Tab-separated table of C-alpha atoms in Angstrom:
chain	number	residue	atom	x	y	z
Z	1	MET	CA	-42.997	-1.693	-0.469
Z	2	GLY	CA	-39.896	0.437	0.145
Z	3	ARG	CA	-39.278	-1.309	3.444
Z	4	TRP	CA	-39.641	-4.702	1.764
Z	5	ASN	CA	-37.090	-3.724	-0.925
Z	6	SER	CA	-34.694	-2.537	1.778
Z	7	MET	CA	-35.067	-5.810	3.664
Z	8	GLU	CA	-34.525	-7.765	0.449
Z	9	LYS	CA	-31.330	-5.824	-0.334
Z	10	GLU	CA	-30.036	-6.403	3.189
Z	11	SER	CA	-30.796	-10.125	2.854
Z	12	ASN	CA	-28.873	-10.262	-0.436
Z	13	ASN	CA	-25.942	-8.412	1.161
Z	14	ASN	CA	-25.819	-10.894	4.027
Z	15	ALA	CA	-25.956	-13.841	1.623
Z	16	GLU	CA	-23.033	-12.454	-0.377
Z	17	LYS	CA	-20.992	-11.819	2.769
Z	18	GLN	CA	-21.127	-15.536	3.576
Z	19	GLN	CA	-18.846	-16.123	0.558
Z	20	TRP	CA	-15.530	-14.338	0.937
Z	21	LEU	CA	-14.798	-14.215	-2.821
Z	22	ASN	CA	-18.006	-12.414	-3.674
Z	23	ARG	CA	-18.771	-9.740	-6.244
Z	24	ASN	CA	-17.412	-6.860	-4.156
Z	25	VAL	CA	-14.168	-8.592	-3.192
Z	26	ALA	CA	-13.498	-9.724	-6.770
Z	27	ALA	CA	-14.332	-6.286	-8.191
Z	28	MET	CA	-12.093	-4.475	-5.720
Z	29	GLY	CA	-9.297	-6.944	-6.419
Z	30	PHE	CA	-9.412	-6.363	-10.172
Z	31	THR	CA	-9.823	-2.621	-9.621
Z	32	SER	CA	-6.574	-2.565	-7.655
Z	33	LEU	CA	-4.830	-4.695	-10.277
Z	34	PHE	CA	-5.798	-2.263	-13.063
Z	35	SER	CA	-5.119	0.855	-10.984
Z	36	ASP	CA	-1.705	-0.328	-9.824
Z	37	ALA	CA	-0.788	-1.405	-13.356
Z	38	SER	CA	-1.689	2.118	-14.490
Z	39	HIS	CA	0.235	4.214	-11.994
Z	40	GLU	CA	3.174	1.800	-11.664
Z	41	MET	CA	3.544	1.851	-15.458
Z	42	ALA	CA	4.048	5.603	-15.194
Z	43	THR	CA	6.082	5.553	-11.984
Z	44	ALA	CA	8.534	2.986	-13.370
Z	45	ILE	CA	9.778	5.439	-16.003
Z	46	LEU	CA	9.168	8.745	-14.213
Z	47	ALA	CA	12.751	9.195	-12.983
Z	48	GLN	CA	14.209	8.616	-16.451
Z	49	PHE	CA	11.606	10.948	-17.998
Z	50	LEU	CA	12.471	13.748	-15.585
Z	51	ILE	CA	16.218	13.439	-16.100
Z	52	ILE	CA	16.388	12.633	-19.836
Z	53	GLU	CA	13.473	14.623	-21.306
Z	54	LEU	CA	12.918	17.409	-18.777
Z	55	HIS	CA	16.595	17.739	-17.728
Z	56	SER	CA	15.751	17.675	-14.005
Z	57	SER	CA	17.767	16.183	-11.142
Z	58	ALA	CA	17.569	13.554	-8.426
Z	59	GLU	CA	16.732	16.316	-5.930
Z	60	ILE	CA	13.703	17.304	-8.017
Z	61	LEU	CA	12.586	13.670	-8.145
Z	62	GLY	CA	12.861	13.500	-4.361
Z	63	LEU	CA	10.808	16.694	-4.012
Z	64	ILE	CA	8.073	15.329	-6.271
Z	65	GLU	CA	7.883	11.953	-4.531
Z	66	GLY	CA	8.068	13.465	-1.052
Z	67	LEU	CA	5.365	16.091	-1.602
Z	68	ALA	CA	3.059	13.589	-3.315
Z	69	ASP	CA	3.416	11.032	-0.519
Z	70	PHE	CA	3.046	13.701	2.178
Z	71	SER	CA	-0.160	15.063	0.604
Z	72	SER	CA	-1.618	11.594	0.135
Z	73	SER	CA	-0.919	10.591	3.730
Z	74	PHE	CA	-2.917	13.409	5.280
Z	75	VAL	CA	-5.859	13.057	2.897
Z	76	LYS	CA	-6.268	9.403	3.922
Z	77	ALA	CA	-7.349	10.182	7.479
Z	78	TYR	CA	-9.939	12.733	6.374
Z	79	SER	CA	-11.417	10.621	3.570
Z	80	GLY	CA	-11.816	7.634	5.872
Z	81	TRP	CA	-13.554	9.734	8.512
Z	82	LEU	CA	-15.742	11.420	5.862
Z	83	SER	CA	-16.905	8.031	4.579
Z	84	ASP	CA	-18.069	7.233	8.123
Z	85	LYS	CA	-19.758	10.623	8.492
Z	86	ILE	CA	-21.735	10.687	5.233
Z	87	GLY	CA	-22.348	6.945	5.136
Z	88	LYS	CA	-20.903	6.607	1.626
Z	89	ARG	CA	-17.716	4.784	0.765
Z	90	LYS	CA	-18.127	3.939	-2.923
Z	91	SER	CA	-18.492	7.514	-4.207
Z	92	LEU	CA	-15.325	8.696	-2.441
Z	93	ALA	CA	-13.307	5.707	-3.634
Z	94	THR	CA	-14.562	6.177	-7.209
Z	95	LEU	CA	-13.475	9.829	-7.114
Z	96	GLY	CA	-10.037	8.758	-5.888
Z	97	TYR	CA	-9.547	6.167	-8.625
Z	98	THR	CA	-10.655	8.724	-11.243
Z	99	LEU	CA	-8.166	11.356	-10.060
Z	100	THR	CA	-5.261	8.904	-9.939
Z	101	GLY	CA	-5.875	7.372	-13.359
Z	102	SER	CA	-6.442	10.654	-15.176
Z	103	PHE	CA	-3.754	12.875	-13.636
Z	104	ILE	CA	-0.956	10.297	-13.842
Z	105	SER	CA	-1.480	10.014	-17.608
Z	106	LEU	CA	-1.102	13.804	-17.935
Z	107	PHE	CA	2.661	13.332	-17.546
Z	108	ALA	CA	2.509	12.865	-21.326
Z	109	PHE	CA	1.872	16.601	-21.752
Z	110	ALA	CA	4.353	17.922	-19.170
Z	111	SER	CA	7.007	20.352	-20.398
Z	112	ASN	CA	8.652	21.058	-17.026
Z	113	PHE	CA	9.022	19.489	-13.596
Z	114	LEU	CA	6.447	21.809	-11.975
Z	115	GLN	CA	3.733	20.296	-14.145
Z	116	VAL	CA	4.883	16.803	-13.193
Z	117	LEU	CA	4.850	17.870	-9.534
Z	118	PHE	CA	1.253	19.089	-9.854
Z	119	TYR	CA	-0.007	16.019	-11.738
Z	120	ARG	CA	1.755	13.595	-9.403
Z	121	THR	CA	0.497	15.342	-6.273
Z	122	VAL	CA	-3.133	15.456	-7.437
Z	123	GLY	CA	-2.905	11.836	-8.588
Z	124	TRP	CA	-1.544	10.777	-5.205
Z	125	ILE	CA	-4.212	12.805	-3.401
Z	126	GLY	CA	-6.643	10.649	-5.370
Z	127	ARG	CA	-4.857	7.618	-3.970
Z	128	GLY	CA	-5.300	9.030	-0.499
Z	129	ILE	CA	-9.003	9.712	-1.053
Z	130	ARG	CA	-9.778	6.177	-2.204
Z	131	GLU	CA	-7.735	4.001	0.145
Z	132	SER	CA	-9.541	4.221	3.481
Z	133	PRO	CA	-13.144	4.127	2.149
Z	134	ARG	CA	-12.191	1.192	-0.081
Z	135	ASP	CA	-10.636	-0.765	2.792
Z	136	ALA	CA	-13.702	-0.084	4.942
Z	137	LEU	CA	-16.007	-1.199	2.114
Z	138	LEU	CA	-13.932	-4.346	1.647
Z	139	ALA	CA	-14.244	-5.176	5.356
Z	140	GLU	CA	-18.014	-4.666	5.160
Z	141	SER	CA	-18.267	-7.030	2.195
Z	142	VAL	CA	-17.347	-10.193	4.138
Z	143	GLU	CA	-17.921	-11.780	7.518
Z	144	PRO	CA	-15.238	-11.123	10.174
Z	145	LYS	CA	-14.084	-14.741	9.891
Z	146	SER	CA	-13.035	-14.021	6.274
Z	147	TYR	CA	-11.176	-10.724	6.700
Z	148	GLY	CA	-7.841	-12.435	6.090
Z	149	HIS	CA	-8.977	-14.109	2.866
Z	150	ALA	CA	-10.481	-10.871	1.512
Z	151	PHE	CA	-7.576	-8.570	2.346
Z	152	GLY	CA	-5.025	-11.199	1.312
Z	153	PHE	CA	-6.678	-11.585	-2.096
Z	154	HIS	CA	-6.899	-7.816	-2.512
Z	155	ARG	CA	-3.233	-7.232	-1.688
Z	156	MET	CA	-2.227	-10.088	-4.007
Z	157	MET	CA	-4.106	-8.478	-6.915
Z	158	ASP	CA	-2.648	-5.075	-6.025
Z	159	THR	CA	0.892	-6.477	-6.157
Z	160	LEU	CA	0.237	-8.290	-9.435
Z	161	GLY	CA	-0.714	-4.925	-10.914
Z	162	ALA	CA	2.554	-3.498	-9.586
Z	163	ILE	CA	4.401	-6.248	-11.481
Z	164	ILE	CA	2.390	-5.977	-14.712
Z	165	GLY	CA	2.620	-2.174	-15.006
Z	166	PRO	CA	6.426	-1.781	-15.024
Z	167	THR	CA	6.768	-4.845	-17.256
Z	168	ILE	CA	4.530	-3.234	-19.885
Z	169	ALA	CA	6.399	0.064	-19.502
Z	170	PHE	CA	9.809	-1.469	-20.147
Z	171	ILE	CA	8.474	-3.369	-23.176
Z	172	LEU	CA	6.808	-0.303	-24.688
Z	173	LEU	CA	9.407	2.355	-23.831
Z	174	PRO	CA	11.926	1.500	-26.597
Z	175	LEU	CA	9.066	1.239	-29.099
Z	176	VAL	CA	6.900	4.296	-28.412
Z	177	GLY	CA	8.826	6.598	-26.035
Z	178	PHE	CA	8.047	8.099	-22.648
Z	179	ARG	CA	5.009	10.204	-23.491
Z	180	ASN	CA	3.130	7.455	-25.291
Z	181	VAL	CA	3.717	5.064	-22.386
Z	182	PHE	CA	2.050	7.629	-20.104
Z	183	LEU	CA	-0.917	7.744	-22.484
Z	184	VAL	CA	-1.154	3.943	-22.533
Z	185	ALA	CA	-1.230	4.036	-18.716
Z	186	LEU	CA	-4.592	5.798	-18.965
Z	187	LEU	CA	-6.263	2.627	-20.296
Z	188	PRO	CA	-5.920	0.434	-17.181
Z	189	GLY	CA	-6.731	3.535	-15.115
Z	190	ILE	CA	-10.065	3.840	-16.937
Z	191	LEU	CA	-10.706	0.112	-16.492
Z	192	ALA	CA	-10.120	0.484	-12.741
Z	193	VAL	CA	-12.765	3.216	-12.480
Z	194	LEU	CA	-15.286	1.297	-14.594
Z	195	VAL	CA	-14.881	-1.970	-12.696
Z	196	PHE	CA	-15.191	-0.253	-9.323
Z	197	ALA	CA	-18.129	1.967	-10.331
Z	198	TYR	CA	-20.203	-0.761	-11.983
Z	199	PHE	CA	-19.430	-3.893	-9.994
Z	200	THR	CA	-19.061	-2.845	-6.354
Z	201	LYS	CA	-22.113	-2.334	-4.157
Z	202	GLU	CA	-22.494	-0.034	-1.173
Z	203	LYS	CA	-23.864	-1.516	2.032
Z	204	ALA	CA	-27.560	-0.605	2.096
Z	205	SER	CA	-28.046	-0.192	5.847
Z	206	ARG	CA	-25.421	2.476	6.606
Z	207	LYS	CA	-26.970	5.873	7.312
Z	208	GLU	CA	-25.694	9.408	6.827
Z	209	VAL	CA	-25.122	11.303	10.056
Z	210	VAL	CA	-24.249	14.774	8.792
Z	211	GLY	CA	-23.737	17.358	11.524
Z	212	LYS	CA	-23.381	14.864	14.342
Z	213	ARG	CA	-19.720	13.918	14.074
Z	214	LYS	CA	-16.413	15.733	14.451
Z	215	MET	CA	-13.177	14.244	13.211
Z	216	LEU	CA	-11.034	14.680	16.326
Z	217	THR	CA	-13.855	13.431	18.538
Z	218	ASP	CA	-14.245	10.336	16.378
Z	219	ILE	CA	-10.501	9.676	16.423
Z	220	ARG	CA	-10.474	9.906	20.216
Z	221	GLY	CA	-13.479	7.582	20.269
Z	222	LEU	CA	-11.763	4.743	18.383
Z	223	PRO	CA	-11.771	1.420	20.286
Z	224	ALA	CA	-9.204	1.266	23.086
Z	225	ARG	CA	-7.713	-1.953	21.717
Z	226	PHE	CA	-7.031	-0.265	18.337
Z	227	LYS	CA	-4.680	2.336	19.826
Z	228	PRO	CA	-1.842	0.013	20.988
Z	229	PHE	CA	-1.937	-1.618	17.549
Z	230	LEU	CA	-1.687	1.817	15.910
Z	231	LEU	CA	1.278	2.664	18.132
Z	232	ALA	CA	3.062	-0.553	17.130
Z	233	ALA	CA	2.299	0.075	13.447
Z	234	GLY	CA	3.740	3.586	13.789
Z	235	MET	CA	6.878	2.259	15.473
Z	236	PHE	CA	7.396	-0.207	12.628
Z	237	GLY	CA	6.572	2.444	10.030
Z	238	ILE	CA	9.332	4.853	11.039
Z	239	GLY	CA	11.853	2.037	10.542
Z	240	ASN	CA	10.308	0.460	7.445
Z	241	PHE	CA	12.317	2.204	4.722
Z	242	ALA	CA	11.480	1.805	1.030
Z	243	ASN	CA	12.440	-1.387	-0.794
Z	244	THR	CA	14.488	0.708	-3.207
Z	245	PHE	CA	17.180	0.751	-0.503
Z	246	LEU	CA	17.469	-3.025	-0.913
Z	247	VAL	CA	18.011	-2.527	-4.640
Z	248	LEU	CA	20.615	0.155	-3.944
Z	249	LYS	CA	22.457	-2.072	-1.452
Z	250	SER	CA	22.436	-5.015	-3.845
Z	251	THR	CA	23.709	-2.909	-6.747
Z	252	GLU	CA	26.499	-1.295	-4.724
Z	253	ALA	CA	27.621	-4.550	-3.092
Z	254	LEU	CA	27.554	-6.699	-6.249
Z	255	ALA	CA	29.112	-4.111	-8.590
Z	256	PRO	CA	32.766	-4.827	-7.628
Z	257	SER	CA	32.424	-8.483	-8.657
Z	258	LEU	CA	29.846	-8.267	-11.468
Z	259	GLY	CA	30.276	-4.776	-12.869
Z	260	LEU	CA	27.754	-1.958	-12.488
Z	261	ILE	CA	25.548	-2.865	-15.471
Z	262	VAL	CA	25.223	-6.556	-14.578
Z	263	ALA	CA	24.754	-5.730	-10.884
Z	264	SER	CA	21.948	-3.311	-11.784
Z	265	SER	CA	20.241	-5.944	-13.935
Z	266	VAL	CA	20.560	-8.606	-11.236
Z	267	SER	CA	19.158	-6.205	-8.649
Z	268	ALA	CA	16.183	-5.448	-10.893
Z	269	LEU	CA	15.472	-9.189	-11.168
Z	270	LEU	CA	15.769	-9.526	-7.394
Z	271	TYR	CA	13.195	-6.756	-7.029
Z	272	VAL	CA	10.846	-8.706	-9.303
Z	273	LEU	CA	11.411	-11.730	-7.041
Z	274	LEU	CA	10.438	-9.584	-4.050
Z	275	ASN	CA	7.190	-8.474	-5.706
Z	276	VAL	CA	6.247	-11.984	-6.805
Z	277	GLY	CA	6.871	-13.232	-3.273
Z	278	SER	CA	4.787	-10.391	-1.885
Z	279	ALA	CA	1.860	-11.263	-4.164
Z	280	VAL	CA	1.931	-14.938	-3.191
Z	281	PHE	CA	2.424	-14.462	0.536
Z	282	ALA	CA	-0.153	-11.679	0.839
Z	283	TYR	CA	-2.787	-14.299	0.095
Z	284	VAL	CA	-1.067	-17.039	2.118
Z	285	PHE	CA	-0.883	-14.871	5.237
Z	286	GLY	CA	-4.421	-13.659	4.643
Z	287	VAL	CA	-5.677	-17.245	4.758
Z	288	LEU	CA	-3.542	-17.996	7.821
Z	289	GLY	CA	-4.953	-14.898	9.503
Z	290	ASP	CA	-8.444	-16.386	9.400
Z	291	ARG	CA	-7.193	-19.485	11.216
Z	292	PHE	CA	-4.605	-18.112	13.619
Z	293	SER	CA	-3.916	-14.878	15.499
Z	294	LYS	CA	-3.620	-11.925	13.122
Z	295	ARG	CA	-1.733	-10.037	15.797
Z	296	LYS	CA	0.940	-12.728	16.087
Z	297	LEU	CA	1.227	-13.107	12.309
Z	298	LEU	CA	1.745	-9.358	11.999
Z	299	ALA	CA	4.438	-9.516	14.690
Z	300	LEU	CA	6.050	-12.334	12.691
Z	301	GLY	CA	6.140	-10.021	9.663
Z	302	TYR	CA	7.942	-7.394	11.734
Z	303	ILE	CA	10.456	-10.003	12.930
Z	304	ILE	CA	11.131	-11.160	9.359
Z	305	PHE	CA	11.916	-7.538	8.469
Z	306	SER	CA	14.440	-7.435	11.329
Z	307	ILE	CA	16.003	-10.705	10.190
Z	308	TYR	CA	16.658	-9.632	6.619
Z	309	CYS	CA	17.967	-6.249	7.786
Z	310	VAL	CA	20.529	-8.092	9.906
Z	311	GLY	CA	21.210	-10.364	6.928
Z	312	PHE	CA	22.160	-7.401	4.754
Z	313	ILE	CA	24.659	-6.392	7.454
Z	314	LEU	CA	26.231	-9.802	8.116
Z	315	LEU	CA	25.975	-11.957	4.980
Z	316	GLN	CA	28.550	-11.919	2.218
Z	317	PRO	CA	27.432	-9.986	-0.893
Z	318	THR	CA	26.667	-12.855	-3.273
Z	319	VAL	CA	23.777	-13.218	-5.699
Z	320	TRP	CA	22.401	-16.256	-3.847
Z	321	ASN	CA	22.588	-14.600	-0.444
Z	322	TYR	CA	20.793	-11.559	-1.758
Z	323	ALA	CA	18.209	-13.715	-3.536
Z	324	PHE	CA	17.439	-15.266	-0.147
Z	325	LEU	CA	17.157	-11.844	1.513
Z	326	PHE	CA	14.942	-10.409	-1.240
Z	327	ALA	CA	12.724	-13.493	-0.967
Z	328	LEU	CA	12.421	-12.860	2.788
Z	329	ALA	CA	11.515	-9.251	2.014
Z	330	GLY	CA	8.749	-10.520	-0.273
Z	331	VAL	CA	7.382	-12.741	2.498
Z	332	GLU	CA	7.491	-9.824	4.954
Z	333	THR	CA	5.812	-7.372	2.587
Z	334	GLY	CA	3.011	-9.798	1.763
Z	335	ALA	CA	2.507	-10.724	5.409
Z	336	ILE	CA	2.241	-7.141	6.617
Z	337	ASP	CA	0.162	-5.836	3.700
Z	338	SER	CA	-2.614	-8.372	4.278
Z	339	THR	CA	-2.590	-9.023	8.026
Z	340	GLU	CA	-2.278	-5.366	9.060
Z	341	ARG	CA	-5.500	-4.390	7.295
Z	342	ALA	CA	-7.327	-7.560	8.310
Z	343	TYR	CA	-6.327	-7.074	11.959
Z	344	ALA	CA	-7.433	-3.422	11.838
Z	345	ALA	CA	-10.823	-4.501	10.463
Z	346	GLU	CA	-11.125	-6.960	13.344
Z	347	LEU	CA	-10.433	-4.249	15.932
Z	348	LEU	CA	-12.713	-1.569	14.472
Z	349	GLY	CA	-16.492	-1.266	14.486
Z	350	GLU	CA	-18.737	-0.555	11.513
Z	351	ASN	CA	-19.335	3.093	12.430
Z	352	ASN	CA	-15.658	3.992	12.874
Z	353	ARG	CA	-14.013	1.685	10.358
Z	354	GLY	CA	-13.308	4.398	7.796
Z	355	THR	CA	-11.835	6.669	10.463
Z	356	GLY	CA	-9.628	3.871	11.792
Z	357	PHE	CA	-8.376	2.801	8.374
Z	358	GLY	CA	-7.720	6.437	7.491
Z	359	LEU	CA	-5.699	7.039	10.634
Z	360	LEU	CA	-3.725	3.829	10.057
Z	361	SER	CA	-2.965	4.865	6.471
Z	362	THR	CA	-1.830	8.304	7.605
Z	363	VAL	CA	0.431	6.817	10.275
Z	364	ASN	CA	1.896	4.457	7.670
Z	365	GLY	CA	2.399	7.283	5.185
Z	366	VAL	CA	4.183	9.513	7.680
Z	367	GLY	CA	6.238	6.496	8.742
Z	368	ASP	CA	7.234	5.741	5.143
Z	369	PHE	CA	8.400	9.302	4.624
Z	370	THR	CA	10.254	9.484	7.950
Z	371	SER	CA	11.914	6.085	7.598
Z	372	SER	CA	13.201	6.630	4.078
Z	373	VAL	CA	14.574	10.099	4.884
Z	374	THR	CA	16.265	8.787	8.040
Z	375	ALA	CA	17.645	5.721	6.272
Z	376	GLY	CA	18.992	7.913	3.482
Z	377	ILE	CA	20.783	10.193	5.931
Z	378	LEU	CA	22.263	7.258	7.867
Z	379	TRP	CA	23.292	5.608	4.581
Z	380	THR	CA	25.168	8.719	3.434
Z	381	VAL	CA	26.574	10.036	6.707
Z	382	VAL	CA	27.367	6.765	8.522
Z	383	SER	CA	27.038	3.612	6.382
Z	384	PRO	CA	24.433	1.346	4.741
Z	385	SER	CA	24.737	-0.999	7.731
Z	386	ALA	CA	23.565	1.821	10.008
Z	387	SER	CA	20.362	2.121	7.970
Z	388	PHE	CA	19.666	-1.602	8.235
Z	389	ALA	CA	20.469	-1.618	11.965
Z	390	TYR	CA	18.042	1.275	12.457
Z	391	GLY	CA	15.264	-0.652	10.700
Z	392	ALA	CA	15.981	-3.887	12.574
Z	393	VAL	CA	15.846	-2.244	16.008
Z	394	LEU	CA	12.557	-0.429	15.391
Z	395	ALA	CA	10.895	-3.479	13.804
Z	396	SER	CA	11.925	-5.619	16.782
Z	397	ALA	CA	10.504	-3.008	19.147
Z	398	ALA	CA	7.232	-2.960	17.187
Z	399	ALA	CA	6.968	-6.766	17.321
Z	400	THR	CA	7.519	-6.663	21.082
Z	401	MET	CA	4.766	-4.060	21.466
Z	402	LEU	CA	2.338	-6.271	19.546
Z	403	VAL	CA	2.900	-9.383	21.620
Z	404	ALA	CA	3.237	-7.661	25.026
Z	405	PRO	CA	0.213	-8.828	27.055
Z	406	LYS	CA	-0.226	-5.486	28.838
Z	407	LEU	CA	-0.594	-3.664	25.528
Z	408	VAL	CA	-2.775	-6.107	23.611
Z	409	ARG	CA	-5.380	-8.249	25.322
Z	410	SER	CA	-7.463	-9.270	22.328
Z	411	ARG	CA	-6.680	-11.740	19.592
């Protein structure tokens, strides 16, 4: 009877996988929407809260963000590998969503920056715990031919949450104040945990293999074709500085003609344009990835990054020129967010998917930290153009690595 039930569950899993927008994909999409709305609602006002209410400084903000991102990056590799080792993805991801949602809302009770540092770091460790097992579970929820659709939809929902959260924060902030906004952020965080816990299903056939796997051995055992891709992703990552540098460039360049206040407002609207474009094109490129080469589409995303970096160096600082460049940045962000994960899923096997996604996330996290620090130094010591030139060169090199036939032989 037990064997029959197991066979029936496996049959149901296979039937669901035939449809890319199945229960798991939809649930993980809405989970990411709620979770991103929660932590982006808090993140959007964190800098102002630190400076206005806790009387901290920009250096303290940098310390908090840097330590949180650094901690999250290194947890990602371990959590992905652990989900392969114990054969459980859902429980780890649920723990991660719970930590993020609950600790971010604790900003409401912070009386000094050290408390914010602790809450932010633990919350971001939760982010690190959930990401790789969730991506592996998402890949296991659809057939390989639908990886692009599934990851594109997921990244679209994630970005929509990143738009909704700050919007709610800026509406509520004048009405209820910083601390109450942090408390409100708990609500979508709870919804994220509930949706994920009750509506996602673990793959029935994966077995626990405790005591038979070591992390470094499993990393060395990743498919040979995955490693050149990881190298290219790392090359792009160390040049892919944060989008806040685009906002800074726009504000500084437009301020002489528009005034600082208007330039800041215009730049904020341009950032919204970037996020909307990212949400739309994450799905578009996901769909394209199921019809064309994911590798080449990812290389195209890297090239688009290079193009808009050069644009910020060469084009005149007008609102319309910058609107065009921010729109390109939205296309690039959407393209890379969806196709990178879908391509990784295509290269990895079922038994090492968590490990591979974890290593990719760690490489990306270290790259994000390195690129933003380097861009900031170049911006201050040399010029903003030096930062954009740095990003353009590394992105072009990464695109070349992806399309070089000696490095990548598979689709």
